Each structure stands twice: as C-alpha cells, then as structure tokens.
PDB file of C-alpha atoms in Angstrom:
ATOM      1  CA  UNK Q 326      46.073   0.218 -10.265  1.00 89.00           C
ATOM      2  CA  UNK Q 327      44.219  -2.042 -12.865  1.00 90.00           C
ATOM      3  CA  UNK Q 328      45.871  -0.404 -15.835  1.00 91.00           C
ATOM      4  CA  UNK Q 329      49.441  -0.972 -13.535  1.00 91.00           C
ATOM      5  CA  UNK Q 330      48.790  -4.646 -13.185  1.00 93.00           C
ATOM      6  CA  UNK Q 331      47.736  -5.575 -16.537  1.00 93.00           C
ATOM      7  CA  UNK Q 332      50.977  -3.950 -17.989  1.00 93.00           C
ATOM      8  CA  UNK Q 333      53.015  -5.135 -15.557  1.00 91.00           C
ATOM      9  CA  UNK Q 334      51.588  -8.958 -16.137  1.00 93.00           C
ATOM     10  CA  UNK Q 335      52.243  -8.423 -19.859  1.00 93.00           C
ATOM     11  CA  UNK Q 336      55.288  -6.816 -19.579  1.00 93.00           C
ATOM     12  CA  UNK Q 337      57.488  -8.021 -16.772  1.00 91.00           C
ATOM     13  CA  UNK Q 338      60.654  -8.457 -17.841  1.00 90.00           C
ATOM     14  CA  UNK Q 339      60.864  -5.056 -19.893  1.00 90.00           C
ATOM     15  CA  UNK Q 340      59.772  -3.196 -17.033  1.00 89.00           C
ATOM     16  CA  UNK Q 341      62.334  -4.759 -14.839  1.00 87.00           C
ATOM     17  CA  UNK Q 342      65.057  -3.030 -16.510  1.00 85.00           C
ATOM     18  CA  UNK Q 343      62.930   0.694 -17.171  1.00 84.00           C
ATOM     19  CA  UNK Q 344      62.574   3.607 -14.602  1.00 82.00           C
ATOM     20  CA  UNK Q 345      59.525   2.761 -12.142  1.00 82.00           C
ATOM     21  CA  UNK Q 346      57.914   6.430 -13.979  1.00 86.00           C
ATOM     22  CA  UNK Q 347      57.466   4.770 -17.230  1.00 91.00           C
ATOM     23  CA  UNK Q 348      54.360   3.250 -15.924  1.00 91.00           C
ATOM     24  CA  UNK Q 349      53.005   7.004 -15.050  1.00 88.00           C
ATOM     25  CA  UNK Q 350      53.839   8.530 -18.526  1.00 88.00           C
ATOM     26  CA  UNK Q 351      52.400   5.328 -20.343  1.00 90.00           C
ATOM     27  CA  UNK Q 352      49.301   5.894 -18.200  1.00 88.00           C
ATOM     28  CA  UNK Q 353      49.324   9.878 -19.307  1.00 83.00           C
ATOM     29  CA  UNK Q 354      48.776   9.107 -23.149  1.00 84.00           C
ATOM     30  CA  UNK Q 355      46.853   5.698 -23.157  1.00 86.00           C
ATOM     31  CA  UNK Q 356      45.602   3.172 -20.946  1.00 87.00           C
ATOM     32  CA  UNK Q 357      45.933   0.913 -23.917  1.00 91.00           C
ATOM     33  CA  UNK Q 358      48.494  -1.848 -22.414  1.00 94.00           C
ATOM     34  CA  UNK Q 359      49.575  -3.830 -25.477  1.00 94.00           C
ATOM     35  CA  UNK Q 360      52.373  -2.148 -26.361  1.00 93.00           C
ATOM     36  CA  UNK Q 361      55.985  -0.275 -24.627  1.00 94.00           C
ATOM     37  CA  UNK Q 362      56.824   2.802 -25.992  1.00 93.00           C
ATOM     38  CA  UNK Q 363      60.017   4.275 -24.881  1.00 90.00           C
ATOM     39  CA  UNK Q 364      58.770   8.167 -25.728  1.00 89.00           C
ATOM     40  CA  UNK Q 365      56.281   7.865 -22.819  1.00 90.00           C
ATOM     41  CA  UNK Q 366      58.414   7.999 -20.091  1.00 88.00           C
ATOM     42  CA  UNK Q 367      59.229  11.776 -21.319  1.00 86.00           C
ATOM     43  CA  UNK Q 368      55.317  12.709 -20.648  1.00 84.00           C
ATOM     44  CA  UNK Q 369      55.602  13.453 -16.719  1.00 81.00           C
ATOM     45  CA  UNK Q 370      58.096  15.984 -17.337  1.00 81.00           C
ATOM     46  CA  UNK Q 371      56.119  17.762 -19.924  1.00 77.00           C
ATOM     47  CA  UNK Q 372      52.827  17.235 -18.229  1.00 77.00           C
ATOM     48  CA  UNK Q 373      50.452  20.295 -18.323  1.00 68.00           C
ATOM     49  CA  UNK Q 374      49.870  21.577 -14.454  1.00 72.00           C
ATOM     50  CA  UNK Q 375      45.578  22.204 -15.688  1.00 64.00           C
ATOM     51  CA  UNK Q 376      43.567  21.295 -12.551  1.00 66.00           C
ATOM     52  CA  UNK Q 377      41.842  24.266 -12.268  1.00 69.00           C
ATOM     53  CA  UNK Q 378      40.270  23.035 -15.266  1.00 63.00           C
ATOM     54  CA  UNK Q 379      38.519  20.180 -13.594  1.00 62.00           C
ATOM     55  CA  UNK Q 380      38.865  20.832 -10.034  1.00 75.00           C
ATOM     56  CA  UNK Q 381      35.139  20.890  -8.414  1.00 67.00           C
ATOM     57  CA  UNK Q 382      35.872  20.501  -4.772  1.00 72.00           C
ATOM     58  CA  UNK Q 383      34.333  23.822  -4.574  1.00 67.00           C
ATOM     59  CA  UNK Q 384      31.254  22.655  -5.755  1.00 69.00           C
ATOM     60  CA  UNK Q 385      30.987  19.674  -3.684  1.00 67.00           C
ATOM     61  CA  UNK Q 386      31.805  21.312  -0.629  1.00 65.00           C
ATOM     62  CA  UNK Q 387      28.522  22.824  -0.880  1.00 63.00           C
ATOM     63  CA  UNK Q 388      26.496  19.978  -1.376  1.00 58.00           C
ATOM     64  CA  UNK Q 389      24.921  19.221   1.864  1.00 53.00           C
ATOM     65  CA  UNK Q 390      22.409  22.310   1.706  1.00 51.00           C
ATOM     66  CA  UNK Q 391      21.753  22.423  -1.971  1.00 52.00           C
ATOM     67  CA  UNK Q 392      20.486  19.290  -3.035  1.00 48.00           C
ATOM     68  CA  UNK Q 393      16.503  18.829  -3.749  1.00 47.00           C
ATOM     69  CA  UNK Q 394      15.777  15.511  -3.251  1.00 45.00           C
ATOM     70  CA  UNK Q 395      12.358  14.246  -1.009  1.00 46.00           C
ATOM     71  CA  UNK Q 396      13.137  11.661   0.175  1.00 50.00           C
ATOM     72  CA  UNK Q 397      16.406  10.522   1.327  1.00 51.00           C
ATOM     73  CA  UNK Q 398      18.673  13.275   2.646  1.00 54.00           C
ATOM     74  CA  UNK Q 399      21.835  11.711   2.253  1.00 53.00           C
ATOM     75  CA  UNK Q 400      21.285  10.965  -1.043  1.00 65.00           C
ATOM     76  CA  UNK Q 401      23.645  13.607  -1.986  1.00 76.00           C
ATOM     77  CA  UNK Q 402      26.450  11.078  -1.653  1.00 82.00           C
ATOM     78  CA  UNK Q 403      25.352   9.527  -4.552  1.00 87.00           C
ATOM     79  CA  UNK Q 404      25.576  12.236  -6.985  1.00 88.00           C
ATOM     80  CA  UNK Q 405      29.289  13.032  -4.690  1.00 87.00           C
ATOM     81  CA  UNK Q 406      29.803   8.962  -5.830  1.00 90.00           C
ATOM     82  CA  UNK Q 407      28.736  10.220  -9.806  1.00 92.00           C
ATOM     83  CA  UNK Q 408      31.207  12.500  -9.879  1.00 91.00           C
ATOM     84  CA  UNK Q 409      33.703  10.572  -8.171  1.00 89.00           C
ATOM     85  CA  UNK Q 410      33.523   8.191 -11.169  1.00 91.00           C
ATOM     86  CA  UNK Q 411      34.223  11.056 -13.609  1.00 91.00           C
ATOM     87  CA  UNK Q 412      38.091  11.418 -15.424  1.00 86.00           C
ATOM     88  CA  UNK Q 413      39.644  14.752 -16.334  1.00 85.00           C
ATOM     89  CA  UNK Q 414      38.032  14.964 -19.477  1.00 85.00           C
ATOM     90  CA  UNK Q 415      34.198  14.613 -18.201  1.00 90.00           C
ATOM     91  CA  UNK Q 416      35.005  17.201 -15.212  1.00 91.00           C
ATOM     92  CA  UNK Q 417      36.091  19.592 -17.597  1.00 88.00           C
ATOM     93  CA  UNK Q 418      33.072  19.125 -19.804  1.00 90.00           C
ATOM     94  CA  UNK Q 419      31.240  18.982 -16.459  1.00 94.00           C
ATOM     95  CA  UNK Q 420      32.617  22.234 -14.732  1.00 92.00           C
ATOM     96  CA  UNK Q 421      32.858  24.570 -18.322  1.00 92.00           C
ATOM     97  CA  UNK Q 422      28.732  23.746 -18.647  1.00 94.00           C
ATOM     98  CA  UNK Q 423      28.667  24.611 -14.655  1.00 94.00           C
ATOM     99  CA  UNK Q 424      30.173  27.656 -14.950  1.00 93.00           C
ATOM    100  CA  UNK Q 425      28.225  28.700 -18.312  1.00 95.00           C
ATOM    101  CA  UNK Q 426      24.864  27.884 -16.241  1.00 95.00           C
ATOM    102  CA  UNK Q 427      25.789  30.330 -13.254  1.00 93.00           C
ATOM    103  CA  UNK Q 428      26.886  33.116 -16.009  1.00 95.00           C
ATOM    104  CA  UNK Q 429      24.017  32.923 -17.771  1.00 96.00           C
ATOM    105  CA  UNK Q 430      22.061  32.863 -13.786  1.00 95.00           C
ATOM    106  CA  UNK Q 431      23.817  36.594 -13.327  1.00 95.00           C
ATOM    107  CA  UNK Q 432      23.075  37.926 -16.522  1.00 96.00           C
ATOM    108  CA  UNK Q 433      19.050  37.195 -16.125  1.00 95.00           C
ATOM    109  CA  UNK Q 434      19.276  35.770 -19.465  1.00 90.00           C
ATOM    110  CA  UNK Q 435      16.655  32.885 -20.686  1.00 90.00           C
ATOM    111  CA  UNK Q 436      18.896  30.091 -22.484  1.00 94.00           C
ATOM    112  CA  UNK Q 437      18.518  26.496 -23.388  1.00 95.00           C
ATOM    113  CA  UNK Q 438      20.063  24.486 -20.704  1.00 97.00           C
ATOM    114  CA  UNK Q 439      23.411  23.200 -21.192  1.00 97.00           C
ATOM    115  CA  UNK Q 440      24.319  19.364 -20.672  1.00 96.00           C
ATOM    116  CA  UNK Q 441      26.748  16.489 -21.282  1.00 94.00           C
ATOM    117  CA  UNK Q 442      26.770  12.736 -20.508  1.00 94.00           C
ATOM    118  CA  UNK Q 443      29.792  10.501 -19.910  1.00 92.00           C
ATOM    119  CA  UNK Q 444      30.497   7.618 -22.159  1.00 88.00           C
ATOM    120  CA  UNK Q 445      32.509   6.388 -19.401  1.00 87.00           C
ATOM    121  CA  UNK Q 446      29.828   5.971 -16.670  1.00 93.00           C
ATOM    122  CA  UNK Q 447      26.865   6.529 -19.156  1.00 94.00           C
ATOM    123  CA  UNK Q 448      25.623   9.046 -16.694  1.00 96.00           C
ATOM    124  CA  UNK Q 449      23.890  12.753 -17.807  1.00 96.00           C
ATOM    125  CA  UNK Q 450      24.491  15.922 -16.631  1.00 97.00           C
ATOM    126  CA  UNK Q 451      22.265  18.747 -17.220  1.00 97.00           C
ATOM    127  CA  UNK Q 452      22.647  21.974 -15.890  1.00 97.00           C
ATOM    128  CA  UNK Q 453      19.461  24.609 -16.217  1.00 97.00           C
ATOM    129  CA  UNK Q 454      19.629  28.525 -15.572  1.00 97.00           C
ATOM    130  CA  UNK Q 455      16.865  30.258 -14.913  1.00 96.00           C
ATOM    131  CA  UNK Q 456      15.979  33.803 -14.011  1.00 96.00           C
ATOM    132  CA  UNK Q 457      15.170  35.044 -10.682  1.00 96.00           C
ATOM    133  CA  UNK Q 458      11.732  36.277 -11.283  1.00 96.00           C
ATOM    134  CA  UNK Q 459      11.378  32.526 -12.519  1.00 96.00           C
ATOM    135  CA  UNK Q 460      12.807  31.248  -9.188  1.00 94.00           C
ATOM    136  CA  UNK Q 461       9.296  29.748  -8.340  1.00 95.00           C
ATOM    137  CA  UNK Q 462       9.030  27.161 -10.780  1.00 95.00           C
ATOM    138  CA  UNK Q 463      12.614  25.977  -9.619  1.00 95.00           C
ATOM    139  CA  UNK Q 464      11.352  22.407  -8.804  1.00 93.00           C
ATOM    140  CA  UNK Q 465       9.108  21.690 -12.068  1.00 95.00           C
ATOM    141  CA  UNK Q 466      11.863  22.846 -13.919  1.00 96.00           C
ATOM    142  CA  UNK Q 467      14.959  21.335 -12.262  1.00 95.00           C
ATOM    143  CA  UNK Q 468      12.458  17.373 -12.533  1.00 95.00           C
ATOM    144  CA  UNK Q 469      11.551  17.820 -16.135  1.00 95.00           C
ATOM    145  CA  UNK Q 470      14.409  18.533 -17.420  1.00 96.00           C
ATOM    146  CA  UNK Q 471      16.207  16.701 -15.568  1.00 96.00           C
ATOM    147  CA  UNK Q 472      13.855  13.367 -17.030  1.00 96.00           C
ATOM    148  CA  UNK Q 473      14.053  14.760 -20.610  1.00 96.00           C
ATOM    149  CA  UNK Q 474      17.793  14.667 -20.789  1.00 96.00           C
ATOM    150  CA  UNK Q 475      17.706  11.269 -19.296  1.00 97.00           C
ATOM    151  CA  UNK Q 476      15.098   9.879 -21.854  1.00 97.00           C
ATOM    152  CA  UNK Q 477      16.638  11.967 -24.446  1.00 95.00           C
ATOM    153  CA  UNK Q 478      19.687   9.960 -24.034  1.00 95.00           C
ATOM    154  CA  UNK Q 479      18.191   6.740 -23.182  1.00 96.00           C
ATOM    155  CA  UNK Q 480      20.481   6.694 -19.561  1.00 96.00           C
ATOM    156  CA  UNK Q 481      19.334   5.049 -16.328  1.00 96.00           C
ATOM    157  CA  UNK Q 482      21.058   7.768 -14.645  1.00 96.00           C
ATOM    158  CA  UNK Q 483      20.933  11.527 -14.727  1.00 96.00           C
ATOM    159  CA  UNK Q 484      22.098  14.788 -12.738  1.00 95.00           C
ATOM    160  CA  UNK Q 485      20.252  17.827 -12.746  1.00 95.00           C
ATOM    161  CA  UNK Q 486      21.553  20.963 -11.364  1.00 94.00           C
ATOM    162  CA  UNK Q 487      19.645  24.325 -11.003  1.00 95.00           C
ATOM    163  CA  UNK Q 488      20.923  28.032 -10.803  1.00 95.00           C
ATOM    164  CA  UNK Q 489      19.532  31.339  -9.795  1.00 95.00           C
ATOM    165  CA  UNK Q 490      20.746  34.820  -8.766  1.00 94.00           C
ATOM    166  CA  UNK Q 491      19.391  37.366  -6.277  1.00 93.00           C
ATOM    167  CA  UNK Q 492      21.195  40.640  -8.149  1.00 92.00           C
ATOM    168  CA  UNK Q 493      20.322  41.941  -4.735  1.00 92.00           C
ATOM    169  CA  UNK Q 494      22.016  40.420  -2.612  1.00 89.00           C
ATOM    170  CA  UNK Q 495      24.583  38.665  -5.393  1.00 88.00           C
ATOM    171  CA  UNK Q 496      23.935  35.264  -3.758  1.00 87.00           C
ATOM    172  CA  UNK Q 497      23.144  32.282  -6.248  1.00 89.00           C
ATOM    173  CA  UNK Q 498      20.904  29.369  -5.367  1.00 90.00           C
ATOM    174  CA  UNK Q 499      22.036  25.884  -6.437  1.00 90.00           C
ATOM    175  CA  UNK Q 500      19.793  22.876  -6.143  1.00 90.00           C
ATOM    176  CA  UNK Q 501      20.741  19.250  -7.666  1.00 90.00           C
ATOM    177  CA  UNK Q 502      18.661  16.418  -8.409  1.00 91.00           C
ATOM    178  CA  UNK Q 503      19.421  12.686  -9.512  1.00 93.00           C
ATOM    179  CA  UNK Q 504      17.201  10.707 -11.048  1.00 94.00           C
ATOM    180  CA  UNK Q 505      17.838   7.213 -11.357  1.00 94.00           C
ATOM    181  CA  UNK Q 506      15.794   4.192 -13.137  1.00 95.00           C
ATOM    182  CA  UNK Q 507      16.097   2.013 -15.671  1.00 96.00           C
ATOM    183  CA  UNK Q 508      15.638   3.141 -19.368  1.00 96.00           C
ATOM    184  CA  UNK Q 509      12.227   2.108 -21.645  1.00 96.00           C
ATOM    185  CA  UNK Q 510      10.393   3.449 -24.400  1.00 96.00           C
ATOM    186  CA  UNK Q 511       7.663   6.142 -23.536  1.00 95.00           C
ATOM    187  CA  UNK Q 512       5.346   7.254 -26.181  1.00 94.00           C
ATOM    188  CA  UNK Q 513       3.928   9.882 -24.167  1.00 91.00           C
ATOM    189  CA  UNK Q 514       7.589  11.203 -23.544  1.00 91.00           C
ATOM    190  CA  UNK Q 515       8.290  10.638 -27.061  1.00 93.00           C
ATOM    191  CA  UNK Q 516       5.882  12.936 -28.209  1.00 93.00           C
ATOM    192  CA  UNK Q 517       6.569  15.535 -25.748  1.00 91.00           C
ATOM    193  CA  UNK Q 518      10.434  15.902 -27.138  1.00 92.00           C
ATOM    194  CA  UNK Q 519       8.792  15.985 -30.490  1.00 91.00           C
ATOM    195  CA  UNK Q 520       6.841  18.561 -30.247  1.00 93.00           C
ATOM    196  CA  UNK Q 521       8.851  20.773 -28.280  1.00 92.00           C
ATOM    197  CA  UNK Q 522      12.248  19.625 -28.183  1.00 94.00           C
ATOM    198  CA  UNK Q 523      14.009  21.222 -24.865  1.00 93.00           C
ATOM    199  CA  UNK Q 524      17.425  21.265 -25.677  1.00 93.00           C
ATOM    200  CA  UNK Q 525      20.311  21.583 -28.050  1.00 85.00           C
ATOM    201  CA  UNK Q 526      22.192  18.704 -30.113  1.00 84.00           C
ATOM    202  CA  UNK Q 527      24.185  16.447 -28.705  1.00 79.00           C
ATOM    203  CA  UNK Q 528      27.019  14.859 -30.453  1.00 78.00           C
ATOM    204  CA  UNK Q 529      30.083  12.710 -29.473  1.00 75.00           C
ATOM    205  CA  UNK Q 530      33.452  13.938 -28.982  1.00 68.00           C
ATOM    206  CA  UNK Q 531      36.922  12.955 -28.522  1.00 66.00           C
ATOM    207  CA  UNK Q 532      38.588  14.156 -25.173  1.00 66.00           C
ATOM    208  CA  UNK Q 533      41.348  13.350 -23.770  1.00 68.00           C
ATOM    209  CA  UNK Q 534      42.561  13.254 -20.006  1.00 69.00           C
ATOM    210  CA  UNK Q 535      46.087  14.677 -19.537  1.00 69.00           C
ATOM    211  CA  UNK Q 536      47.656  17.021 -21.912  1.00 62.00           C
ATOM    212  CA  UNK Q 537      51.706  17.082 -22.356  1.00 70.00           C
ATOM    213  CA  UNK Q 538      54.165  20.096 -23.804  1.00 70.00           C
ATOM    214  CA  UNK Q 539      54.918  19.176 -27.619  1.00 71.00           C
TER     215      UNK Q 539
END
C-alpha cells in the first residue's frame, strides 16, 4: 500500500489513463517508484506460481509447543511477528536452510549450522542440527549459537532454531529461541569466535522477490 501511494502521488495523471494491474506488475519487478514502464504491466501474466518455495505456514503452525523460551510463553508471537516481516526472497533463504537442518537431523550427520540474516529487517536466522545421541545438550547448544550468530553479525535480533530425530520413532524435535538486545563490543566474545570460529562465511547476495516467464 505504501509503494501504491507513492506512485500513485507521483504519477496521477498517467495512471489515470493505464489498466488498474499496472500498479501490480510495476510492484513485481521493483518497488523503485520514479519511473513508468509500459513492459511491466505484462509481468502478472507471466508471473511464476513458486510458493511452495517460501510457504512456512507449516512451520508456524507448530509453534506453540516447540519454542524454548523461560520466561514468557507467548513469546512465540514474536518470532511469528519476525517472520511476518520477511519478503519472498528471505523465506526462501529461510525455509531452503530449514529444510537442510532437518535433513542433515535424519541423516545423524554432525555439520556446521546453517544461517542467514535479512538485510531487510536486520534480523538472523540460524538453524543448528544435531544428532540424537547429542539431544541432551539441546539447550546449551540452541543459546550459544544462537548469541554467536547474533554477535557475529553485530544484530540486536536473532532466531535460533534446533532439530533432532528419534530414527525410532521418525519423529523430529524442533525448539526455537529469540534472542533480542542491543548490539556492543565483547572482548570475551571476540575471542571466543577467534579461536574457534562456529560457523561458515557469510556473504551478501542479491535476491529477488517474484520471478516472471522471459
């Protein structure tokens, strides 16, 4: 609605006299509103039908039961608010690292947790397999790394999500955690990530949010 009223203001005799969809396939290639370009009204029709890619109701419809947190019970509605913030882009990054994390659960395979942080709402994601036989340490695990990708990043905000698998009775366990407090220098912390740096590289990334035929 902001990106419809700013064009609109800028534009209001043009789009007086183009089909009300123009607005839509403008939206679908840039939210940029300085410009008209006649090509984008041709974008809904060739629009790319990919929401399984970033579709985690599944995941949220879980929630309730899954999320660690001491405290606060209902604080699970503000990692639900997190996510709400996300565009297509971050939920695919956010759902392809998801799924990795409970693959990597069912094989019983050690790996270096897998993460992402959106340059949109400057909030981290990190998601952390571990193996059953592990299962115990759950907590430690899910809170420090959980901090270190938060510091790492130098974010107020982080989400932490956990996975393990019972291969005997197939069920997974899922716990989330979100961490949330202003950024500041740590030497201790510093040191830490120095000497045993938990994670891979990070690096920026273009994305986009809708994809269109051609």
């Amino acid at each position: 609605m902001n990106f419809r009223e700013s064009l609109c203001l800028k534009f209001p005799r043009e789009l007086n006299n183009i089909q009300e969809h123009y607005i839509l396939g403008h939206f679908i290639e840039t939210t940029k509103t300085d410009h008209l370009n006649p090509r984008y009204i041709d974008n809904l029709s060739k629009l790319v039908q990919d929401n399984n890619e970033f579709d985690i109701s599944f995941i949220i419809n879980n929630f309730r039961e899954r999320i660690f947190i001491e405290k606060n019970k209902t604080d699970y509605y503000a990692i639900i608010e997190e996510l709400a913030k996300l565009d297509r882009a971050d939920l695919r990054g956010f759902k392809e690292r998801f799924t990795k994390a409970i693959e990597t659960a069912k094989k019983q395979e050690f790996t270096i947790p897998f993460r992402i942080t959106s340059l949109k709402t400057n909030c981290g994601f990190v998601f952390i397999p571990i193996e059953y036989k592990n299962k115990a340490k759950f907590k430690n695990a899910l809170k420090n790394y959980t901090e270190a990708h938060k510091y790492d990043q130098k974010l107020n905000k982080t989400i932490g999500m956990i996975v393990f698998h019972d291969s005997n009775t197939g069920y997974f366990d899922i716990h989330w955690s979100l961490i949330k407090f202003e950024w500041s220098h740590d030497e201790e912390f510093e040191k830490l990530l120095k000497e045993n740096y938990p994670f891979r590289e990070v690096k920026k990334a273009q994305t986009f949010r809708y994809f269109v035929r051609d």
